[in-house]
């Protein structure tokens, strides 16, 4: 394999929301520091916001709410399993972040009196500010491009380089040419999203999932192998949103007067129906599919929904509904369950970070859906992108260069590729991924139990061994897809192990154990997962969540 080398001050892995923001902040802090981004896709349109977004989900708007209110709401949503300090820092900086975005041209609409539209998307309080910005990613892209960051597109990070316990860069794989790129760095920021491709979506498409399909748990796998602590892997998310296309729509419509109905026409609870309620009380009782009705709304309200839906977040929805003949004025929108996935931004899965985005491994920072700033959404990605940049800038001040012998890493990757090429298996990587994710769906989808979870670990270990033997590799494309599937398998093993250790049910549907159906207060703790003596040695422990904000006299749960 051809290998090329580069050196940088800070390497960012993943140029989505968090990575883009980290790049901008690094250059704002010091124009002379070298910033390099490995991006698996093309950074201009990559990540969870390929173009625009319709809301900044967490903003502490002066006069409406405070960071203490946010911690109270999050404690309810996370049922107490929350490290408060990182979430508090995010909430504290959210207003300043919104103002900064505005100064860059991001549009947040106001009424005639100048008030922002602040919606309710958490069990308590209103923190979601409507944004109407179809070009959000372009705005970020233009900014870090002007500041002089180096972008290495179509490059998937495969391994973190670790030198005496310090992260010293990464090895990337060009997904088009198959070239390896060794990038030595004084610090690394992991912002490669969550495990979006995890369970199989019910629409049957490998890439028809809810979250950004480029995200295959690479960040979790990289951090785990480098020895960092992770948490929340047992929080297996599944939403209930627009059926077949798996796009979000609920809060945009319900907060504007739409009704949510079950299959027999009964109205389903208020402006925050809750996923648990939708699954437990309706779908699982045979009362699905739930439907959103807008036909009773004045035409201006429907147009307002269409305006947001078809212009900013998912313009493809316009073609989708037109193709299906669904006009909101006279037809309901069917909702259904999404695929199961792992995520820090919507859920609580991620690399454990402190208030400065530092992981437990020196030189490694994490932000966005890769980090466990619980349910931080886009605000979490942006604020922790900035924080990671600030911390990394400080950290590298005393380091002249960080070198690490890449030979063992290159040898390991080359050997894996050789084995796959020489074996010339008989299963396409797409079929192998399908089988992996179908098994994840079978054995990890709640309700969970000890038997299914232990089988999940067993089968996933077998799949990991079978992958290089059975997958047919005929081009570079097949190789990096195989690396992605390997990461999905790693995440399944970590998730099943964590799910086995949490011997209780919590977070409604998302961690429902049929063999431990009750919530046990002894488990109001973070379940930490860490690599032991080798990759297969997954160690777990429970740790008390940080409650420093509540204890300081913030609002109690
Ligand atoms: C459909 C949808 C709607 C949403 N709506 C809202 C909303 O209205 N408001 C809100 O606040 N939040 C919303 N969110 C959440 C928010 O968008 C995400 O939490 C946030 O954008 C995540 O940012 P990120 O940088 O962590 O991940 P991403 O933006 O997904 O970026 C990850 C990047 O890493 C790259 N990558 C992956 N693996 C590798 C690798 N090995 N090497 C190199 N690169 C890699 C990917 O290609 C991608 O570009 C929504 C999310 C989704 C999916």
Coordinates of C-alpha atoms and ligand atoms in Angstrom, one line a residue:
X1 CA 0.0 0.0 0.0
X2 CA 1.2 3.5 -0.8
X3 CA 1.9 5.5 2.4
X4 CA 2.2 9.2 2.6
X5 CA 3.1 11.3 5.7
X6 CA 2.1 14.7 7.1
X7 CA 2.5 16.6 10.3
X8 CA 0.1 19.0 11.9
X9 CA -0.5 20.7 15.3
X10 CA -4.1 19.5 15.7
X11 CA -5.8 16.8 13.7
X12 CA -9.6 16.8 13.6
X13 CA -11.3 13.5 12.7
X14 CA -14.7 14.2 11.1
X15 CA -15.6 17.5 9.5
X16 CA -19.3 17.7 10.4
X17 CA -20.8 20.2 12.8
X18 CA -18.4 19.7 15.7
X19 CA -15.3 19.3 13.5
X20 CA -16.0 22.4 11.4
X21 CA -16.6 24.5 14.5
X22 CA -13.4 23.1 16.1
X23 CA -11.4 24.0 13.0
X24 CA -12.8 27.6 13.0
X25 CA -12.0 28.1 16.7
X26 CA -8.5 26.6 16.5
X27 CA -7.6 29.2 13.8
X28 CA -9.4 32.1 15.6
X29 CA -7.2 31.3 18.6
X30 CA -4.0 31.0 16.7
X31 CA -3.7 31.6 13.0
X32 CA -0.3 30.0 13.0
X33 CA -1.2 26.6 14.3
X34 CA -1.6 24.0 11.7
X35 CA -5.1 22.5 11.6
X36 CA -5.8 19.3 9.5
X37 CA -9.2 17.6 9.0
X38 CA -9.6 14.0 7.9
X39 CA -13.1 13.8 6.4
X40 CA -14.5 10.5 5.2
X41 CA -16.8 12.2 2.7
X42 CA -16.5 15.6 1.0
X43 CA -16.5 18.2 3.8
X44 CA -18.6 20.7 1.9
X45 CA -21.7 18.7 2.3
X46 CA -20.8 16.1 4.9
X47 CA -22.2 15.2 8.3
X48 CA -25.6 15.6 10.0
X49 CA -26.1 19.0 8.5
X50 CA -25.2 18.5 4.8
X51 CA -27.0 21.8 4.1
X52 CA -29.3 23.5 6.6
X53 CA -31.0 23.1 9.9
X54 CA -34.3 24.4 11.3
X55 CA -33.5 24.7 15.0
X56 CA -30.8 25.1 17.6
X57 CA -32.2 22.7 20.1
X58 CA -30.6 24.0 23.3
X59 CA -30.3 27.8 23.9
X60 CA -30.7 29.4 27.3
X61 CA -32.5 32.5 26.1
X62 CA -32.3 35.4 28.7
X63 CA -35.7 35.9 30.3
X64 CA -37.0 32.5 29.3
X65 CA -34.7 30.0 30.9
X66 CA -31.3 29.4 32.6
X67 CA -28.6 26.9 32.5
X68 CA -29.8 25.6 35.9
X69 CA -33.3 25.1 34.3
X70 CA -31.6 23.1 31.6
X71 CA -29.8 20.8 34.0
X72 CA -33.1 20.2 35.8
X73 CA -34.8 19.3 32.4
X74 CA -31.9 17.0 31.4
X75 CA -31.9 15.2 34.7
X76 CA -35.5 14.3 34.1
X77 CA -34.8 13.3 30.5
X78 CA -31.7 11.2 31.4
X79 CA -33.3 9.9 34.6
X80 CA -30.4 11.1 36.7
X81 CA -27.7 9.5 34.6
X82 CA -26.0 12.8 33.7
X83 CA -22.6 14.3 34.2
X84 CA -24.0 17.8 34.9
X85 CA -20.9 19.9 34.5
X86 CA -20.3 19.4 30.7
X87 CA -24.0 20.0 30.0
X88 CA -24.0 23.0 32.2
X89 CA -21.1 24.6 30.4
X90 CA -22.8 23.9 27.1
X91 CA -26.0 25.5 28.2
X92 CA -24.1 28.5 29.7
X93 CA -22.4 29.2 26.4
X94 CA -25.4 28.5 24.2
X95 CA -26.7 32.1 24.0
X96 CA -23.3 33.5 23.2
X97 CA -23.0 30.7 20.5
X98 CA -26.3 31.7 19.0
X99 CA -25.3 35.4 18.8
X100 CA -22.0 34.3 17.2
X101 CA -23.8 32.3 14.6
X102 CA -26.0 35.3 13.9
X103 CA -23.0 37.5 13.4
X104 CA -21.9 35.0 10.7
X105 CA -25.2 35.4 8.9
X106 CA -27.1 32.4 10.3
X107 CA -30.8 33.4 10.4
X108 CA -32.9 33.0 13.5
X109 CA -36.4 34.4 12.8
X110 CA -38.1 36.8 15.3
X111 CA -41.6 38.2 15.6
X112 CA -42.4 41.9 15.1
X113 CA -41.4 42.6 18.7
X114 CA -38.0 40.9 18.1
X115 CA -38.8 37.7 20.1
X116 CA -37.3 34.4 18.9
X117 CA -39.5 31.4 18.5
X118 CA -38.6 29.2 21.5
X119 CA -40.2 25.7 21.3
X120 CA -40.6 22.9 23.8
X121 CA -38.7 19.7 22.9
X122 CA -37.6 18.6 26.4
X123 CA -39.9 17.2 29.1
X124 CA -39.7 20.5 31.0
X125 CA -38.9 24.0 29.9
X126 CA -38.5 25.6 26.4
X127 CA -34.9 25.6 25.0
X128 CA -35.3 25.1 21.2
X129 CA -34.9 28.2 19.1
X130 CA -36.1 28.1 15.6
X131 CA -33.4 28.7 13.0
X132 CA -34.1 29.1 9.3
X133 CA -30.8 28.6 7.6
X134 CA -30.6 26.4 4.5
X135 CA -26.9 27.2 4.1
X136 CA -25.5 26.5 7.6
X137 CA -22.9 24.0 6.4
X138 CA -21.8 26.3 3.6
X139 CA -21.4 29.2 6.1
X140 CA -19.1 27.0 8.3
X141 CA -17.2 25.6 5.3
X142 CA -16.5 29.1 3.9
X143 CA -15.2 30.2 7.3
X144 CA -12.7 27.5 8.0
X145 CA -11.6 27.5 4.3
X146 CA -10.7 31.2 4.6
X147 CA -8.9 30.7 7.8
X148 CA -6.5 28.2 6.1
X149 CA -7.3 24.7 7.5
X150 CA -6.1 21.7 5.6
X151 CA -8.9 19.4 4.6
X152 CA -8.1 15.8 3.6
X153 CA -11.3 14.7 2.0
X154 CA -12.4 11.0 1.3
X155 CA -10.1 9.9 4.1
X156 CA -11.3 7.6 6.9
X157 CA -9.3 7.5 10.1
X158 CA -8.5 3.9 10.9
X159 CA -6.2 4.0 13.9
X160 CA -5.1 6.6 16.5
X161 CA -1.4 6.8 17.0
X162 CA -0.5 6.5 20.7
X163 CA 2.9 7.4 22.0
X164 CA 3.6 6.6 25.7
X165 CA -0.1 7.0 26.6
X166 CA -0.4 10.3 24.6
X167 CA -2.4 10.5 21.4
X168 CA 0.0 11.5 18.6
X169 CA -2.0 11.5 15.4
X170 CA -3.9 9.0 13.2
X171 CA -3.6 6.8 10.2
X172 CA -6.1 7.5 7.5
X173 CA -7.3 5.6 4.5
X174 CA -8.1 7.3 1.2
X175 CA -11.4 5.6 0.3
X176 CA -10.9 6.3 -3.4
X177 CA -7.2 5.4 -3.9
X178 CA -6.6 3.1 -1.0
X179 CA -3.5 5.1 0.0
X180 CA -2.6 5.3 3.7
X181 CA -2.0 8.7 5.2
X182 CA 0.0 8.9 8.5
X183 CA -0.7 12.3 10.2
X184 CA 1.4 13.1 13.2
X185 CA -0.3 15.5 15.5
X186 CA 0.2 17.1 18.9
X187 CA -3.5 16.7 19.7
X188 CA -6.5 15.0 18.1
X189 CA -10.1 16.0 18.2
X190 CA -12.6 13.2 17.6
X191 CA -15.7 14.4 15.9
X192 CA -16.8 11.5 13.7
X193 CA -20.4 11.3 14.9
X194 CA -22.1 8.3 16.5
X195 CA -23.0 4.9 15.2
X196 CA -25.8 5.8 12.8
X197 CA -25.5 2.6 10.8
X198 CA -26.3 0.2 13.6
X199 CA -29.7 -1.6 13.6
X200 CA -31.4 -2.1 10.2
X201 CA -34.1 0.5 9.3
X202 CA -37.5 -1.1 8.7
X203 CA -37.5 0.3 5.1
X204 CA -34.9 -2.3 4.3
X205 CA -32.3 0.1 2.9
X206 CA -28.8 -0.1 4.4
X207 CA -28.5 3.7 4.2
X208 CA -32.1 4.5 4.7
X209 CA -31.4 5.3 8.4
X210 CA -32.3 8.3 10.5
X211 CA -28.9 9.7 11.3
X212 CA -26.0 10.6 8.9
X213 CA -25.1 7.2 7.3
X214 CA -21.4 8.0 7.0
X215 CA -21.1 7.6 10.8
X216 CA -20.4 4.0 11.7
X217 CA -19.2 4.3 15.2
X218 CA -15.6 5.0 14.1
X219 CA -15.1 7.5 16.9
X220 CA -16.2 5.1 19.6
X221 CA -14.1 2.3 18.2
X222 CA -11.0 4.5 17.8
X223 CA -11.3 5.9 21.3
X224 CA -11.9 2.5 22.8
X225 CA -8.9 1.0 21.1
X226 CA -6.8 4.0 22.3
X227 CA -7.8 3.3 25.9
X228 CA -10.3 6.1 26.5
X229 CA -13.4 5.7 28.7
X230 CA -16.8 5.5 27.0
X231 CA -20.3 5.5 28.5
X232 CA -24.0 5.2 27.6
X233 CA -23.5 2.4 25.1
X234 CA -26.6 0.6 26.5
X235 CA -28.8 3.6 25.5
X236 CA -30.0 2.1 22.3
X237 CA -32.0 4.9 20.6
X238 CA -35.0 4.5 18.4
X239 CA -37.2 7.3 17.3
X240 CA -40.7 7.3 16.0
X241 CA -40.8 9.7 13.0
X242 CA -41.9 9.9 9.3
X243 CA -42.3 6.3 8.2
X244 CA -40.1 4.9 5.4
X245 CA -37.9 8.0 4.9
X246 CA -37.0 8.2 8.6
X247 CA -36.9 12.0 8.8
X248 CA -37.8 14.1 11.8
X249 CA -41.1 16.1 11.8
X250 CA -42.8 15.7 15.1
X251 CA -41.9 18.9 17.0
X252 CA -42.1 21.2 13.9
X253 CA -45.7 20.2 13.5
X254 CA -47.0 19.6 17.0
X255 CA -45.8 22.9 18.3
X256 CA -47.8 24.6 15.5
X257 CA -51.1 22.9 16.4
X258 CA -50.9 19.6 14.5
X259 CA -52.6 16.6 16.1
X260 CA -51.0 13.2 16.8
X261 CA -53.4 10.3 16.4
X262 CA -53.1 6.6 16.8
X263 CA -54.5 4.1 14.3
X264 CA -58.0 4.2 15.8
X265 CA -58.1 8.0 15.8
X266 CA -57.4 8.7 19.5
X267 CA -55.4 11.8 20.2
X268 CA -51.9 11.1 21.7
X269 CA -50.7 13.4 24.4
X270 CA -49.9 17.1 24.1
X271 CA -47.0 18.9 22.5
X272 CA -44.4 16.5 23.9
X273 CA -45.8 13.0 23.5
X274 CA -42.5 11.2 24.4
X275 CA -41.1 8.3 22.5
X276 CA -41.7 5.9 25.4
X277 CA -45.4 6.8 25.3
X278 CA -45.6 6.4 21.6
X279 CA -44.0 2.9 21.7
X280 CA -45.4 1.6 25.0
X281 CA -49.0 2.9 24.9
X282 CA -49.7 2.8 21.2
X283 CA -47.3 1.1 18.7
X284 CA -46.5 -2.0 20.9
X285 CA -50.3 -2.4 21.7
X286 CA -51.1 -2.7 18.0
X287 CA -52.3 0.9 17.8
X288 CA -49.8 2.1 15.2
X289 CA -49.0 3.6 12.8
X290 CA -49.4 6.9 14.6
X291 CA -50.3 9.8 12.3
X292 CA -49.8 13.5 12.2
X293 CA -52.9 15.5 11.1
X294 CA -52.8 19.1 10.0
X295 CA -56.0 19.3 7.9
X296 CA -57.7 21.3 10.6
X297 CA -55.0 24.0 10.6
X298 CA -55.3 27.4 8.8
X299 CA -53.5 27.3 5.5
X300 CA -50.9 29.8 6.7
X301 CA -49.8 27.4 9.5
X302 CA -49.5 24.5 7.0
X303 CA -47.5 26.7 4.7
X304 CA -45.2 27.7 7.6
X305 CA -44.5 24.0 8.3
X306 CA -43.9 23.3 4.5
X307 CA -41.7 26.3 4.3
X308 CA -39.4 25.0 7.1
X309 CA -39.6 21.4 6.1
X310 CA -39.0 21.8 2.4
X311 CA -36.3 24.5 2.5
X312 CA -33.9 24.0 5.4
X313 CA -33.6 20.7 7.1
X314 CA -34.6 18.0 4.6
X315 CA -35.6 19.5 1.2
X316 CA -35.9 15.9 -0.1
X317 CA -39.1 15.6 1.9
X318 CA -41.0 17.7 -0.6
X319 CA -40.3 15.2 -3.4
X320 CA -41.0 12.3 -1.0
X321 CA -44.5 13.6 0.0
X322 CA -45.3 14.7 -3.6
X323 CA -44.3 11.3 -4.8
X324 CA -46.6 9.6 -2.3
X325 CA -49.4 12.0 -3.0
X326 CA -49.5 13.3 0.6
X327 CA -50.8 16.9 0.8
X328 CA -50.9 18.0 4.4
X329 CA -54.2 19.8 3.8
X330 CA -56.1 16.6 3.4
X331 CA -53.8 13.7 4.1
X332 CA -52.2 12.5 7.4
X333 CA -48.5 11.8 7.7
X334 CA -47.7 8.3 8.8
X335 CA -45.0 7.8 11.5
X336 CA -43.1 4.7 12.3
X337 CA -40.1 3.4 14.3
X338 CA -36.6 4.2 13.1
X339 CA -33.6 2.0 13.2
X340 CA -31.8 1.6 16.5
X341 CA -28.6 3.6 16.8
X342 CA -26.0 5.0 19.2
X343 CA -25.4 8.8 19.5
X344 CA -24.1 11.4 22.0
X345 CA -26.1 14.3 20.5
X346 CA -29.6 12.7 20.6
X347 CA -28.7 10.1 23.2
X348 CA -26.1 9.6 26.0
X349 CA -23.5 7.4 24.2
X350 CA -20.0 8.7 23.9
X351 CA -16.4 9.3 24.8
X352 CA -16.4 10.5 28.4
X353 CA -15.3 14.2 28.4
X354 CA -14.7 16.9 31.0
X355 CA -15.9 20.5 30.7
X356 CA -13.0 21.2 28.3
X357 CA -13.9 18.2 26.0
X358 CA -10.8 16.3 27.1
X359 CA -11.1 12.5 27.1
X360 CA -9.4 10.3 29.7
X361 CA -6.4 9.8 27.3
X362 CA -4.0 12.8 27.1
X363 CA -4.1 14.6 23.8
X364 CA -7.4 13.2 22.8
X365 CA -10.5 15.4 22.8
X366 CA -14.1 14.5 21.7
X367 CA -17.0 16.7 20.6
X368 CA -20.5 16.4 19.1
X369 CA -22.2 13.0 18.7
X370 CA -18.9 11.3 19.5
X371 CA -18.9 12.7 23.1
X372 CA -21.2 12.0 26.0
X373 CA -22.5 15.6 26.5
X374 CA -26.0 14.0 26.9
X375 CA -28.5 15.0 24.3
X376 CA -26.5 18.1 23.4
X377 CA -27.7 18.1 19.8
X378 CA -26.3 20.8 17.5
X379 CA -25.6 23.1 20.4
X380 CA -23.4 20.4 22.0
X381 CA -21.6 19.8 18.7
X382 CA -20.8 23.5 18.3
X383 CA -20.0 24.4 21.9
X384 CA -17.9 21.3 22.5
X385 CA -16.2 21.8 19.1
X386 CA -15.1 25.2 20.4
X387 CA -14.1 23.9 23.8
X388 CA -12.1 21.0 22.3
X389 CA -10.2 23.6 20.1
X390 CA -9.6 25.9 23.2
X391 CA -8.3 23.0 25.3
X392 CA -6.2 21.5 22.5
X393 CA -4.6 24.9 21.8
X394 CA -3.6 25.2 25.5
X395 CA -2.4 21.5 25.6
X396 CA -0.1 21.7 22.6
X397 CA 1.7 24.9 23.8
X398 CA 4.4 23.0 25.6
X399 CA 4.9 20.3 22.9
X400 CA 7.4 20.9 20.1
X401 CA 6.4 17.8 18.2
X402 CA 4.8 14.4 18.9
X403 CA 6.3 11.5 16.9
X404 CA 5.3 7.9 17.1
X405 CA 6.5 5.0 15.1
X406 CA 3.7 4.3 12.7
X407 CA 5.2 1.0 11.4
X408 CA 3.1 -1.4 13.7
X409 CA -0.1 0.5 12.8
X410 CA 0.7 0.3 9.1
X411 CA 1.6 -3.3 9.4
X412 CA -1.6 -4.2 11.1
X413 CA -3.8 -2.4 8.5
X414 CA -1.8 -3.8 5.6
X415 CA -2.1 -7.3 6.9
X416 CA -5.9 -7.0 7.3
X417 CA -6.2 -5.7 3.7
X418 CA -3.9 -8.5 2.4
X419 CA -5.9 -11.2 4.2
X420 CA -9.1 -9.9 2.7
X421 CA -7.6 -9.6 -0.8
X422 CA -6.0 -13.0 -0.7
X423 CA -9.0 -14.9 0.8
X424 CA -11.3 -13.6 -1.9
X425 CA -14.4 -14.6 0.0
X426 CA -17.8 -15.2 -1.6
X427 CA -20.0 -12.6 0.3
X428 CA -20.3 -9.0 -0.9
X429 CA -19.6 -6.4 1.8
X430 CA -23.1 -5.1 1.4
X431 CA -24.5 -8.6 2.2
X432 CA -22.1 -8.9 5.1
X433 CA -23.2 -5.5 6.5
X434 CA -26.9 -6.5 6.0
X435 CA -26.4 -9.7 8.0
X436 CA -24.4 -7.9 10.8
X437 CA -27.0 -5.2 11.2
X438 CA -29.9 -7.7 11.0
X439 CA -28.3 -9.6 13.8
X440 CA -27.8 -6.4 15.8
X441 CA -31.5 -5.6 15.3
X442 CA -32.5 -9.2 16.4
X443 CA -30.4 -9.4 19.5
X444 CA -30.0 -5.8 20.7
X445 CA -33.4 -4.2 20.1
X446 CA -35.3 -3.8 23.3
X447 CA -36.9 -5.6 25.1
X448 CA -33.4 -7.0 25.9
X449 CA -32.6 -10.0 28.1
X450 CA -29.4 -11.7 29.3
X451 CA -29.7 -14.5 26.8
X452 CA -30.1 -12.3 23.7
X453 CA -27.3 -9.9 24.9
X454 CA -24.8 -12.7 25.5
X455 CA -25.7 -14.2 22.1
X456 CA -25.2 -10.8 20.6
X457 CA -21.6 -10.7 21.9
X458 CA -21.0 -14.2 20.8
X459 CA -22.3 -13.8 17.3
X460 CA -20.6 -10.4 16.8
X461 CA -17.2 -11.9 17.8
X462 CA -17.8 -14.7 15.2
X463 CA -18.8 -12.1 12.6
X464 CA -15.6 -10.2 13.3
X465 CA -13.5 -13.3 12.7
X466 CA -15.6 -14.2 9.6
X467 CA -15.3 -10.8 8.0
X468 CA -11.8 -11.1 6.5
X469 CA -12.4 -14.7 5.6
X470 CA -15.7 -14.4 3.8
X471 CA -16.0 -10.9 2.4
X472 CA -15.2 -10.6 -1.3
X473 CA -12.8 -7.6 -1.9
X474 CA -12.6 -6.6 -5.5
X475 CA -11.9 -2.9 -5.2
X476 CA -10.8 -0.2 -2.7
X477 CA -14.5 0.6 -2.0
X478 CA -15.0 -2.9 -0.5
X479 CA -12.0 -2.4 1.8
X480 CA -13.1 0.7 3.6
X481 CA -16.7 -0.6 3.8
X482 CA -15.2 -3.7 5.6
X483 CA -13.4 -1.3 8.0
X484 CA -16.8 0.4 8.6
X485 CA -18.5 -2.9 9.3
X486 CA -15.7 -3.9 11.7
X487 CA -16.4 -0.7 13.7
X488 CA -20.2 -1.4 13.7
X489 CA -19.4 -4.9 15.1
X490 CA -17.1 -3.3 17.8
X491 CA -19.9 -1.0 18.8
X492 CA -22.4 -3.9 19.0
X493 CA -20.0 -5.8 21.3
X494 CA -19.6 -2.7 23.6
X495 CA -23.3 -2.0 23.5
X496 CA -24.4 -5.6 24.3
X497 CA -21.8 -5.8 27.1
X498 CA -23.0 -2.5 28.6
X499 CA -26.6 -3.6 28.3
X500 CA -25.8 -6.8 30.1
X501 CA -24.2 -4.9 33.0
X502 CA -27.1 -2.6 33.4
X503 CA -29.4 -5.1 35.2
X504 CA -32.4 -2.9 35.3
X505 CA -34.8 -1.1 32.9
X506 CA -34.3 2.7 32.3
X507 CA -35.1 5.3 29.7
X508 CA -38.4 3.7 28.7
X509 CA -38.1 1.6 25.5
X510 CA -34.4 2.4 25.0
X511 CA -33.1 0.1 27.7
X512 CA -36.0 -2.1 28.6
X513 CA -34.7 -5.4 30.1
X514 CA -37.5 -8.0 30.1
X515 CA -35.6 -9.9 32.8
X516 CA -35.1 -6.8 35.0
X517 CA -38.3 -4.8 34.2
X518 CA -37.9 -2.2 37.0
X519 CA -35.7 0.8 37.4
X520 CA -33.2 0.2 40.2
X521 CA -31.9 3.4 42.0
X522 CA -28.5 1.5 42.5
X523 CA -28.0 2.0 38.8
X524 CA -28.5 5.8 38.7
X525 CA -24.9 5.8 37.6
X526 CA -22.8 6.0 34.5
X527 CA -21.8 2.7 33.1
X528 CA -18.2 3.1 32.0
X529 CA -16.7 0.9 29.3
X530 CA -12.9 0.7 28.8
X531 CA -10.5 -1.5 26.9
X532 CA -8.7 -4.0 29.3
X533 CA -5.6 -6.0 28.4
X534 CA -6.6 -6.4 24.7
X535 CA -9.4 -5.3 22.3
X536 CA -11.5 -8.3 23.3
X537 CA -11.2 -7.5 27.0
X538 CA -14.1 -5.1 27.5
X539 CA -14.1 -3.9 31.1
X540 CA -17.1 -2.1 32.8
X541 CA -17.7 -0.3 36.0
X542 CA -20.4 1.9 37.4
X543 CA -19.6 5.4 38.5
X544 CA -21.5 8.2 40.3
X545 CA -22.6 10.9 37.9
X546 CA -21.2 14.4 38.5
X547 CA -23.9 16.4 40.3
X548 CA -21.9 19.5 41.0
X549 CA -24.5 21.9 39.6
X550 CA -27.5 20.5 41.6
X551 CA -25.4 20.3 44.7
X552 CA -24.2 23.9 44.3
X553 CA -27.9 24.9 44.7
X554 CA -29.1 24.7 41.2
X555 CA -32.6 23.3 40.7
X556 CA -33.0 19.8 42.1
X557 CA -34.6 17.0 40.2
Ligands
LIG1 C1 -32.0 14.3 10.7 C2 -31.4 15.1 11.9 C3 -32.1 16.2 12.3 C4 -31.5 17.0 13.3 N1 -32.2 18.1 13.7 C5 -31.6 18.9 14.7 C6 -32.2 20.1 15.0 O1 -33.2 20.6 14.5 N2 -31.6 20.9 16.0 C7 -30.5 20.4 16.7 O2 -30.0 21.2 17.6 N3 -29.9 19.3 16.4 C8 -30.4 18.5 15.4 N4 -29.8 17.3 15.0 C9 -28.6 16.9 15.8 C10 -27.4 17.5 15.3 O3 -27.5 17.8 13.9 C11 -26.2 16.6 15.5 O4 -26.2 16.3 16.9 C12 -24.9 17.3 15.1 O5 -24.9 17.9 13.9 C13 -23.8 16.3 15.2 O6 -22.6 16.8 14.8 P1 -21.2 15.9 14.7 O7 -20.2 16.8 14.2 O8 -21.0 15.2 16.0 O9 -21.6 14.8 13.6 P2 -21.7 15.0 12.1 O10 -22.2 16.4 11.7 O11 -22.6 13.9 11.6 O12 -20.3 14.8 11.5 C14 -19.5 13.6 11.6 C15 -18.6 13.6 10.4 O13 -17.6 12.7 10.6 C16 -17.3 12.1 9.4 N5 -16.7 10.8 9.7 C17 -17.3 9.7 10.2 N6 -16.3 8.7 10.4 C18 -15.1 9.2 10.0 C19 -13.8 8.7 10.0 N7 -13.5 7.5 10.5 N8 -12.8 9.5 9.5 C20 -13.1 10.7 9.0 N9 -14.3 11.2 9.0 C21 -15.3 10.5 9.5 C22 -18.6 12.0 8.6 O14 -18.5 11.9 7.3 C23 -19.2 13.3 9.1 O15 -18.9 14.3 8.2 C24 -30.4 16.6 14.0 C25 -29.7 15.4 13.5 C26 -30.2 14.6 12.5 C27 -29.5 13.4 12.0

